[in-house]
Coordinates of C-alpha atoms in Angstrom, one line a residue:
X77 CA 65.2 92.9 87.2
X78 CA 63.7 89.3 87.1
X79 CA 61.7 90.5 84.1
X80 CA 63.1 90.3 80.2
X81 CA 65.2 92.5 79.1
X82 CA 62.9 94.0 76.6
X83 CA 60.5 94.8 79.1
X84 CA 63.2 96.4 80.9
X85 CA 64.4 98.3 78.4
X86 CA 60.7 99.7 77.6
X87 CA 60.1 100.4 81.8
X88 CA 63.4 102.0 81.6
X89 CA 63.4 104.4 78.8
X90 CA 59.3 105.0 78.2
X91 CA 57.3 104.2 80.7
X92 CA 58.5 104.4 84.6
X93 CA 60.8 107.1 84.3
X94 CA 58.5 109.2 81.6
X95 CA 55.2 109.0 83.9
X96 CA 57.0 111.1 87.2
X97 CA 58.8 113.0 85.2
X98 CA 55.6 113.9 82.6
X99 CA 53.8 114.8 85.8
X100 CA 55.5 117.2 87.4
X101 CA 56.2 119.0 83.5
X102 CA 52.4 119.4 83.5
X103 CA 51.9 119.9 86.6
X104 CA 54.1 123.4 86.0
X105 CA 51.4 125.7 86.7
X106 CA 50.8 124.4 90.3
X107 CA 54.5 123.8 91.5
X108 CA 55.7 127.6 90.6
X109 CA 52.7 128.8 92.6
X110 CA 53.4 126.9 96.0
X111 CA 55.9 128.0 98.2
X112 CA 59.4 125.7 98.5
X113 CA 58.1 122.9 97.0
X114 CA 60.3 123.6 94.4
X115 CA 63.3 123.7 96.8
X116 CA 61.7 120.4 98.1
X117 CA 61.8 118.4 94.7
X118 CA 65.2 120.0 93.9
X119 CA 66.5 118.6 97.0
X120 CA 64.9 115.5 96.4
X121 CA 66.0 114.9 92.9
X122 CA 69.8 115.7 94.3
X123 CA 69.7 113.6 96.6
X124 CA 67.7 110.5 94.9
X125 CA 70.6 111.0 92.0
X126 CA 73.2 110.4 94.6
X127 CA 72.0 107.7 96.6
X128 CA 71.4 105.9 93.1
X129 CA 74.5 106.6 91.5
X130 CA 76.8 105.2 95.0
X131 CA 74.3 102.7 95.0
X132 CA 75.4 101.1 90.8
X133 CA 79.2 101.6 92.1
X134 CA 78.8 98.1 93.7
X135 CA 76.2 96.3 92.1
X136 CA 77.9 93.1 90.4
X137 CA 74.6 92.2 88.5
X138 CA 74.5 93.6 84.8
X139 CA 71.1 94.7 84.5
X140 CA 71.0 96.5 88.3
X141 CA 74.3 98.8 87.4
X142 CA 71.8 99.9 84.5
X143 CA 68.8 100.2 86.4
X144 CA 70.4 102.4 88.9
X145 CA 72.2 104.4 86.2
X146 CA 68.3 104.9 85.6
X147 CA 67.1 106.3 89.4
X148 CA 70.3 108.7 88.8
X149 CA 69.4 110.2 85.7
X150 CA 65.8 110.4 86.4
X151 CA 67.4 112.5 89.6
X152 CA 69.1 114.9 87.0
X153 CA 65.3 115.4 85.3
X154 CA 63.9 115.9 88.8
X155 CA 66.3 118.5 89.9
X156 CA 66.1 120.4 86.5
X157 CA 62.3 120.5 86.8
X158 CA 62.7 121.6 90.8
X159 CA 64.8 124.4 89.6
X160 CA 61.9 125.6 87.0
X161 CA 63.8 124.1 84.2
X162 CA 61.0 121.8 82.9
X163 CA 61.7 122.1 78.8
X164 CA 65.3 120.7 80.0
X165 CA 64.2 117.8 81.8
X166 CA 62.3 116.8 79.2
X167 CA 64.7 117.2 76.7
X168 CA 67.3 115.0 79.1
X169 CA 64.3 112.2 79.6
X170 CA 64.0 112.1 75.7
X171 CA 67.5 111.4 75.0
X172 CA 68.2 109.3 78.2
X173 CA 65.4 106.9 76.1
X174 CA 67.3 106.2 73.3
X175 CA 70.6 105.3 75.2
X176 CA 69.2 103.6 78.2
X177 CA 67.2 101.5 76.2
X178 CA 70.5 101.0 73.8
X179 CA 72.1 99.8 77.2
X180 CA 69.7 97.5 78.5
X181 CA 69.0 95.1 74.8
X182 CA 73.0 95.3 74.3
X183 CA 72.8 94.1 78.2
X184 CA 70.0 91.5 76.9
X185 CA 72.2 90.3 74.3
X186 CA 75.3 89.4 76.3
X187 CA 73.2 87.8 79.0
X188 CA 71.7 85.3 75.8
X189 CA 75.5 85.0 74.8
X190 CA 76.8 83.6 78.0
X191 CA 73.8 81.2 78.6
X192 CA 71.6 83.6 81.0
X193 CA 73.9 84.6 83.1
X194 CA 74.2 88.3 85.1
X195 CA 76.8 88.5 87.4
X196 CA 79.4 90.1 85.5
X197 CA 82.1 88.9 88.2
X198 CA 81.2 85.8 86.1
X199 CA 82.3 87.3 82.8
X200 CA 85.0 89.0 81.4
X201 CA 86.9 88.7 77.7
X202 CA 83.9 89.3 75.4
X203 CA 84.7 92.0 73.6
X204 CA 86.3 89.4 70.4
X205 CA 83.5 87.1 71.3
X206 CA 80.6 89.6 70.9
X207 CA 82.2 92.2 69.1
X208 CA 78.8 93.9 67.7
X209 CA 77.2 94.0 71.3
X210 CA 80.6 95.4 72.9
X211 CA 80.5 98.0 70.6
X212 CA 76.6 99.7 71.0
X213 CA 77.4 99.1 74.7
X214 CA 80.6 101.6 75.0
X215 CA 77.9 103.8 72.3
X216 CA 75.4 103.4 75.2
X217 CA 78.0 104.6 78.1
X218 CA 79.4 106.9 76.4
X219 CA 76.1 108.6 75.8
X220 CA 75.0 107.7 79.5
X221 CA 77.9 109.6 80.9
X222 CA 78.1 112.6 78.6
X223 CA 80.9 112.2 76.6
X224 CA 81.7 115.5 74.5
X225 CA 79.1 115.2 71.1
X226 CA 77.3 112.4 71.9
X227 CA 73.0 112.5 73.0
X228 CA 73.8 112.7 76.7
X229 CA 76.3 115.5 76.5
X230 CA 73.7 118.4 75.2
X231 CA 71.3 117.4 78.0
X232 CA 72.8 116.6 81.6
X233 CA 75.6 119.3 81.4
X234 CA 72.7 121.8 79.7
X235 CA 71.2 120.8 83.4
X236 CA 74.2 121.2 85.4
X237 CA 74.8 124.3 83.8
X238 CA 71.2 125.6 84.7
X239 CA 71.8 124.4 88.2
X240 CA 74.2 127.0 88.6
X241 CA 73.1 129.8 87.1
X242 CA 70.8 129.8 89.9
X243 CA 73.0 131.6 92.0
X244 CA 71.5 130.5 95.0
X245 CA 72.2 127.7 97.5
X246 CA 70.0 125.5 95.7
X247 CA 71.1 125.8 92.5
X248 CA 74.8 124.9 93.7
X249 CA 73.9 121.8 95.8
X250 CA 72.3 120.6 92.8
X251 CA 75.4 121.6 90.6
X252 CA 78.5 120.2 92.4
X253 CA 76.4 117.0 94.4
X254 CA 75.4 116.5 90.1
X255 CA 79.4 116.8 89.4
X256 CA 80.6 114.3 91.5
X257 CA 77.6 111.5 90.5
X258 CA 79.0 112.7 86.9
X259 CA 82.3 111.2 88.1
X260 CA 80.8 108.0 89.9
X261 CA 78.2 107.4 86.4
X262 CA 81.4 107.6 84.2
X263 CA 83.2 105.1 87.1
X264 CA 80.6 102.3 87.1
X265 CA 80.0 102.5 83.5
X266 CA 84.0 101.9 82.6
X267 CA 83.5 98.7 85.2
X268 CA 81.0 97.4 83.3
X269 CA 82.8 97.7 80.6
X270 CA 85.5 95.8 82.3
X271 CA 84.5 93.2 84.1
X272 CA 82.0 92.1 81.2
X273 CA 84.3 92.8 77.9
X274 CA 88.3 93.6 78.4
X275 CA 89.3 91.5 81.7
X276 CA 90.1 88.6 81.5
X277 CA 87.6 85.7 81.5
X278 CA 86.2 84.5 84.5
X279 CA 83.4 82.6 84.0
X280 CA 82.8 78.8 83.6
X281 CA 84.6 77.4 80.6
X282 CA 81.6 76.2 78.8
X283 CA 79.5 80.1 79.2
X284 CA 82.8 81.6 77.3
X285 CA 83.5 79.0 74.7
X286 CA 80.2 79.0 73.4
X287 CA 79.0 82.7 73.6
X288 CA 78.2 84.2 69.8
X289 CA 76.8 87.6 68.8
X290 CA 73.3 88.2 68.9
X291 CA 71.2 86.9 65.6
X292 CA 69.6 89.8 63.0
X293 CA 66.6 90.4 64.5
X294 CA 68.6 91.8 67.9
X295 CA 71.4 93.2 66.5
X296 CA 69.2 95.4 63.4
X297 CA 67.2 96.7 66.5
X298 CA 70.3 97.8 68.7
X299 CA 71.5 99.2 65.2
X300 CA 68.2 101.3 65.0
X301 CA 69.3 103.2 68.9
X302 CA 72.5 103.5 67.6
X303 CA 72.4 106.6 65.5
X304 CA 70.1 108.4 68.2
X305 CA 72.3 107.6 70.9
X306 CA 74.8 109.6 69.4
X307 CA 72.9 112.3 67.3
X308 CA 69.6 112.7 68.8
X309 CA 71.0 115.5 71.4
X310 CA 72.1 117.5 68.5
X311 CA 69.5 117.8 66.0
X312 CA 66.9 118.1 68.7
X313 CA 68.6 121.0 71.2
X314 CA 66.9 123.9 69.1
X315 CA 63.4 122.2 69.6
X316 CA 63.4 121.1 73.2
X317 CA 65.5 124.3 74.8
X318 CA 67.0 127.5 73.7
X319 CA 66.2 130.8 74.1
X320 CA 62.9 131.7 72.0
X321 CA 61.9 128.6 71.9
X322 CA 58.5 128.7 71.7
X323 CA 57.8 124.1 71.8
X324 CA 56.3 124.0 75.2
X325 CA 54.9 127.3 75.4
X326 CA 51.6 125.8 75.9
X327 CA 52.1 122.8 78.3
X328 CA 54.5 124.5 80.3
X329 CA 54.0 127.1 82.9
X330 CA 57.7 128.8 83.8
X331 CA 57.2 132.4 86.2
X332 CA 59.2 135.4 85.0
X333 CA 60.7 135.2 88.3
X334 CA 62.3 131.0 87.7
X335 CA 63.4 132.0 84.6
X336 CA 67.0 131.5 84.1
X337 CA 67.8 130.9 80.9
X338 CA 69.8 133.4 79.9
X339 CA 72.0 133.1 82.7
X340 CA 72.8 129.5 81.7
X341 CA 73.7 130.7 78.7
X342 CA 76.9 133.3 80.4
X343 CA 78.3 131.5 83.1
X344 CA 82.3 130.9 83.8
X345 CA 83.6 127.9 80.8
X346 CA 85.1 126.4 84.0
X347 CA 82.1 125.5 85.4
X348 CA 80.2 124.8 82.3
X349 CA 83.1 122.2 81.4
X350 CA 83.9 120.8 85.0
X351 CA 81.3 118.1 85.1
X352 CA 83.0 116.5 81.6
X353 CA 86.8 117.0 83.2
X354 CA 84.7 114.7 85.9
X355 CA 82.9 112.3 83.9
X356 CA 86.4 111.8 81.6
X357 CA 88.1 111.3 85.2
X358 CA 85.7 109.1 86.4
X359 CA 85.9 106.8 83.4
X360 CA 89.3 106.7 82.9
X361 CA 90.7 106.6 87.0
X362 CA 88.3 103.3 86.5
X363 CA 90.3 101.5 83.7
X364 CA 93.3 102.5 85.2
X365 CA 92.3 101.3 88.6
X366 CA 91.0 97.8 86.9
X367 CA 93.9 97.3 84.6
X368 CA 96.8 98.1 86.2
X369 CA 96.2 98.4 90.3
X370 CA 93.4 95.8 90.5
X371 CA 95.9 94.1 93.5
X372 CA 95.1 97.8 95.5
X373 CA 91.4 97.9 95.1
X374 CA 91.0 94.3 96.2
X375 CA 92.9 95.2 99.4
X376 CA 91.3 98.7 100.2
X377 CA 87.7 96.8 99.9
X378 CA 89.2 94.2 102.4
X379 CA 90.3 96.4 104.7
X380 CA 87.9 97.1 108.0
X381 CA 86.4 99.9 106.5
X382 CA 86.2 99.2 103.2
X383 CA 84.3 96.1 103.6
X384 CA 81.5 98.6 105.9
X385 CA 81.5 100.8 102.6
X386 CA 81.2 98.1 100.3
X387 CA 78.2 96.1 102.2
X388 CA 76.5 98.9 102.9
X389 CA 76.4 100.4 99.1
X390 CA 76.1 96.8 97.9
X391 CA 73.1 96.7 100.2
X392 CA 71.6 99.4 99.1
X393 CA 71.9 102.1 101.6
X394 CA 69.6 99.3 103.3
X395 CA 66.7 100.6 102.2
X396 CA 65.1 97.4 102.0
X397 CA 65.6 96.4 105.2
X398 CA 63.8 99.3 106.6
X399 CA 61.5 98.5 104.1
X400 CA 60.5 94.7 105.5
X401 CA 61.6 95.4 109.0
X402 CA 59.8 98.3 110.2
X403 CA 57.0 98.7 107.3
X404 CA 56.7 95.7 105.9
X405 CA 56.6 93.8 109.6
X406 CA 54.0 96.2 110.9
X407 CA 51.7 95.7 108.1
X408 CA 52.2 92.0 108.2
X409 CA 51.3 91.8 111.7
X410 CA 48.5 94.3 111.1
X411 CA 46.7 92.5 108.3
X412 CA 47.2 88.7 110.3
X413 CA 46.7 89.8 114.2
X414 CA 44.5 92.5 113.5
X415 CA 42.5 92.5 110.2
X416 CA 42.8 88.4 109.6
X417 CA 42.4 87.4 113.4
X418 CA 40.0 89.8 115.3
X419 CA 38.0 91.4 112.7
X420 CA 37.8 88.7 109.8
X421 CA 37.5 85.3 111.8
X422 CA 36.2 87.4 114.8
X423 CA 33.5 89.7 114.5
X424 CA 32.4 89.1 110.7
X425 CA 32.7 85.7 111.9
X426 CA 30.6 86.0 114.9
X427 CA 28.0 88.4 113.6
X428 CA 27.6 86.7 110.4
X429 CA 27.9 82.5 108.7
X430 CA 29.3 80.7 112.3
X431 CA 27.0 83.0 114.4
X432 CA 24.5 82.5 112.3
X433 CA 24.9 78.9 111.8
X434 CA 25.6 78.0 115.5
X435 CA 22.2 79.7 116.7
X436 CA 20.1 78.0 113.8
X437 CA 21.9 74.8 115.1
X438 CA 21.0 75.1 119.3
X439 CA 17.3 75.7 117.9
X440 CA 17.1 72.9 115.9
X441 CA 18.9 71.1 118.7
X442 CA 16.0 72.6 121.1
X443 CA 13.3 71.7 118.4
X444 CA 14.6 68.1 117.8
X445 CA 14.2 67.1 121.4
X446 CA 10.3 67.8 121.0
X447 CA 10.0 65.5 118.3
X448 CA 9.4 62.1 120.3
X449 CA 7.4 59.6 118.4
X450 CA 4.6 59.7 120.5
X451 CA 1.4 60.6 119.2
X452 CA -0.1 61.9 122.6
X453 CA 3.1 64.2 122.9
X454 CA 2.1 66.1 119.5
X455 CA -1.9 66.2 120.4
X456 CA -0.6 67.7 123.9
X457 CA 1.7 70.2 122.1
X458 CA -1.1 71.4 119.6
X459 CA -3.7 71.5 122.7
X460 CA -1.5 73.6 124.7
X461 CA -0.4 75.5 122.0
X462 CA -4.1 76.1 120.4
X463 CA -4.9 77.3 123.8
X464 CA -2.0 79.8 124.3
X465 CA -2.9 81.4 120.7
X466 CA -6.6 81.7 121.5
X467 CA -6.0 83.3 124.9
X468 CA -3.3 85.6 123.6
X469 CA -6.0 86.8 120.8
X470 CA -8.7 87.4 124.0
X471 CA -6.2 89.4 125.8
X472 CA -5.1 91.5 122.5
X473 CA -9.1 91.9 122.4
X474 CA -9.6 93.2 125.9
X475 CA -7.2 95.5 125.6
X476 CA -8.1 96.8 122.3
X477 CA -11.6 97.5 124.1
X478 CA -10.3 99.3 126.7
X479 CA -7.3 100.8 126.3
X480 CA -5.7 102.5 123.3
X481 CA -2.3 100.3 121.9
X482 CA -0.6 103.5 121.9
X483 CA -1.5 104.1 125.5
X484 CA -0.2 100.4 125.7
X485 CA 3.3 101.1 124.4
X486 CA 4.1 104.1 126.8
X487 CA 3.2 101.7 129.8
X488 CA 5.7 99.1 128.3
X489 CA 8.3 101.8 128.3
X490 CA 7.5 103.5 131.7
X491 CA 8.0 99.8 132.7
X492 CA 11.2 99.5 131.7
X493 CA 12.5 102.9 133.1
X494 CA 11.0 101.9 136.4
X495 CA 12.6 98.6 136.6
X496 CA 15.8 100.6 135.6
X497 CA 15.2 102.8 138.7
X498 CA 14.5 99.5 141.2
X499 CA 17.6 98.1 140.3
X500 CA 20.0 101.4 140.5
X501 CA 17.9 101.8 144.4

């Protein structure tokens, strides 16, 4: 989140979320072959969604309540893939592009509006002040939670709907754990909303007075993800999913026995319409609860246990602090005790430059002692040492003439093996 916005936006709607999701779609024709992994990924995906979406409830920052709207949807694509719905996932992952990256340049554009900042405790009244940006931002949510007709709509209730016509305990984890993160989406979305454009101002004085709309370049490209945003969905169901639909027919890999489209396509209008009556709660119980009993959230998040719910969502499930205390500790002290200490500046050390470099240093220590200054001292050494070379040639000679050097290295050995014995004895 400490990059730009624009970079943001592009992780966010093309390029994070796009390469897992793109790999397990291709990777089709391994996943329905190995037993439960499927199971496994639509467990996974659930689960991510969840954490993800309890997770944005509480974020105050502007860009993190987006990001985490992110991990949540990419759960949706994960579990609809999990449950051998890969065409759907993509199709969600397509439109969640267009929206997400709608929501992140509008976010862009009231962060350069109030002088950088992106705590939106630290906002508030906008919505006259930046009427253009308010306006693709409600677009943005409104597609992000699934409003009836907008992009969003066609694709996460097409999942939901998938998920339980399943008919197995799978497929309804993934259905009502996906309703009720429908419900907290549409919640922290109309809080955005709130606390950035229709409360009242909060911020410093000099942030509010001065904020503007965004110049012609910004806004002309939040115009251009405006009309996907809300018509994409449509005009592309019939290519992405469908029955007969023929798109990914060669990149995707769905056994006969996965196959439940039909069965999405029959199930109860209760259940097909219970994640919207959700997401229309969700968003509305929040602007109701912001507007009118703002005095009764304040005092159920001061209360004994709602400060432990709020710090520990706010904290992220403290994810991170498992992170640097029990991985990112262990590696630390790995790589300095271990890797840096003993192996580095020990035996490389040892074995290689200060080794080195303190044995070449005793011998020229040893060597410089020999040079004295005295000319009778170097005619003694090169007497001696004249001698020793000539006599070790003789012996090499004699033995040459008499014995065979082969016959000379087995003796050397024996030697040793003997002396070996001496000392054991």
């Amino acid at each position: 989140m400490e990059g730009p916005t624009p970079v943001s936006a592009l992780i966010h709607a093309a390029t994070m979320v796009t390469a897992g999701v793109f790999l397990i779609i291709r990777s089709s024709f391994l996943l329905e072959h190995i037993t439960n992994i499927l199971d496994f990924i639509t467990i996974l995906g659930a689960l991510t969604s969840f954490f993800a979406a309890t997770t944005g409830l509480f974020q105050n920052d502007l860009k993190r309540v987006i990001a985490y709207s992110t991990c949540s949807q990419l759960g949706y694509m994960i579990f609809a893939c999990g449950l051998s719905n890969y065409s759907t996932g993509f199709f969600h992952l397509t439109n969640h592009a267009f929206f997400k990256a709608l929501l992140f340049l509008g976010a862009g554009s009231v962060i350069h509006a109030v002088s950088d900042e992106q705590d939106m405790r630290k906002m508030g009244g906008l919505k006259n002040l930046v009427p253009f940006t308010y306006s693709v931002i409600v677009i943005g949510s409104l597609a992000l939670i699934g409003f009836p007709f907008f992009t969003g709509f066609y694709s996460k209730d097409l999942i939901l709907e998938i998920a339980y016509s399943k008919y197995n305990s799978f497929g309804y984890f993934s259905f009502y754990l996906g309703t009720i993160i429908a419900y907290f989406t549409a919640y922290y979305s109309m809080r955005l909303l709130y606390l950035t454009f229709l409360c009242k101002p909060a911020g410093y004085k000099k942030n509010i007075l001065f904020a503007y709309d965004s110049g012609f370049y910004i806004c002309s490209t939040l115009s251009c993800l405006v009309a996907p945003s809300i018509l994409a969905g449509y005009y592309t169901k019939e290519i992405f999913v469908g029955i007969g639909n023929t798109t990914f027919n060669s990149v995707v890999y769905n056994s006969l026995t996965h196959c439940n489209i039909f069965d999405a396509e029959f199930i109860n209008t209760f259940f097909k319409s219970l994640p919207v009556y959700f997401s229309l709660f969700g968003f509305f119980s929040a602007f109701l609860f912001y507007t009118f009993k703002f005095r009764f959230l304040f005092n159920l998040k001061m209360s004994t246990p709602g400060k432990k719910i709020y710090f520990f969502l706010n904290r992220k499930w403290f994810i991170d602090k498992l992170y640097n205390e029990y991985l990112g500790q262990l590696f630390f002290k790995f790589a300095y005790s271990t890797s840096y200490k003993f192996i580095d500046k020990g035996i490389f050390e040892i074995i290689g430059p200060t080794g080195l470099a303190k044995i070449v240093s005793k011998i020229s220590s040893n060597l410089d002692k020999l040079q004295t200054g005295f000319i009778y001292h170097y005619t003694s050494i090169i007497l001696v040492g004249s001698s020793i070379f000539f006599c070790l040639k003789e012996i090499l000679y004699i033995f040459e003439f008499f014995f065979d050097y082969r016959l000379l290295i087995i003796l050397i050995i024996l030697n040793f093996f003997i002396i070996d014995k001496i000392k054991i004895f």
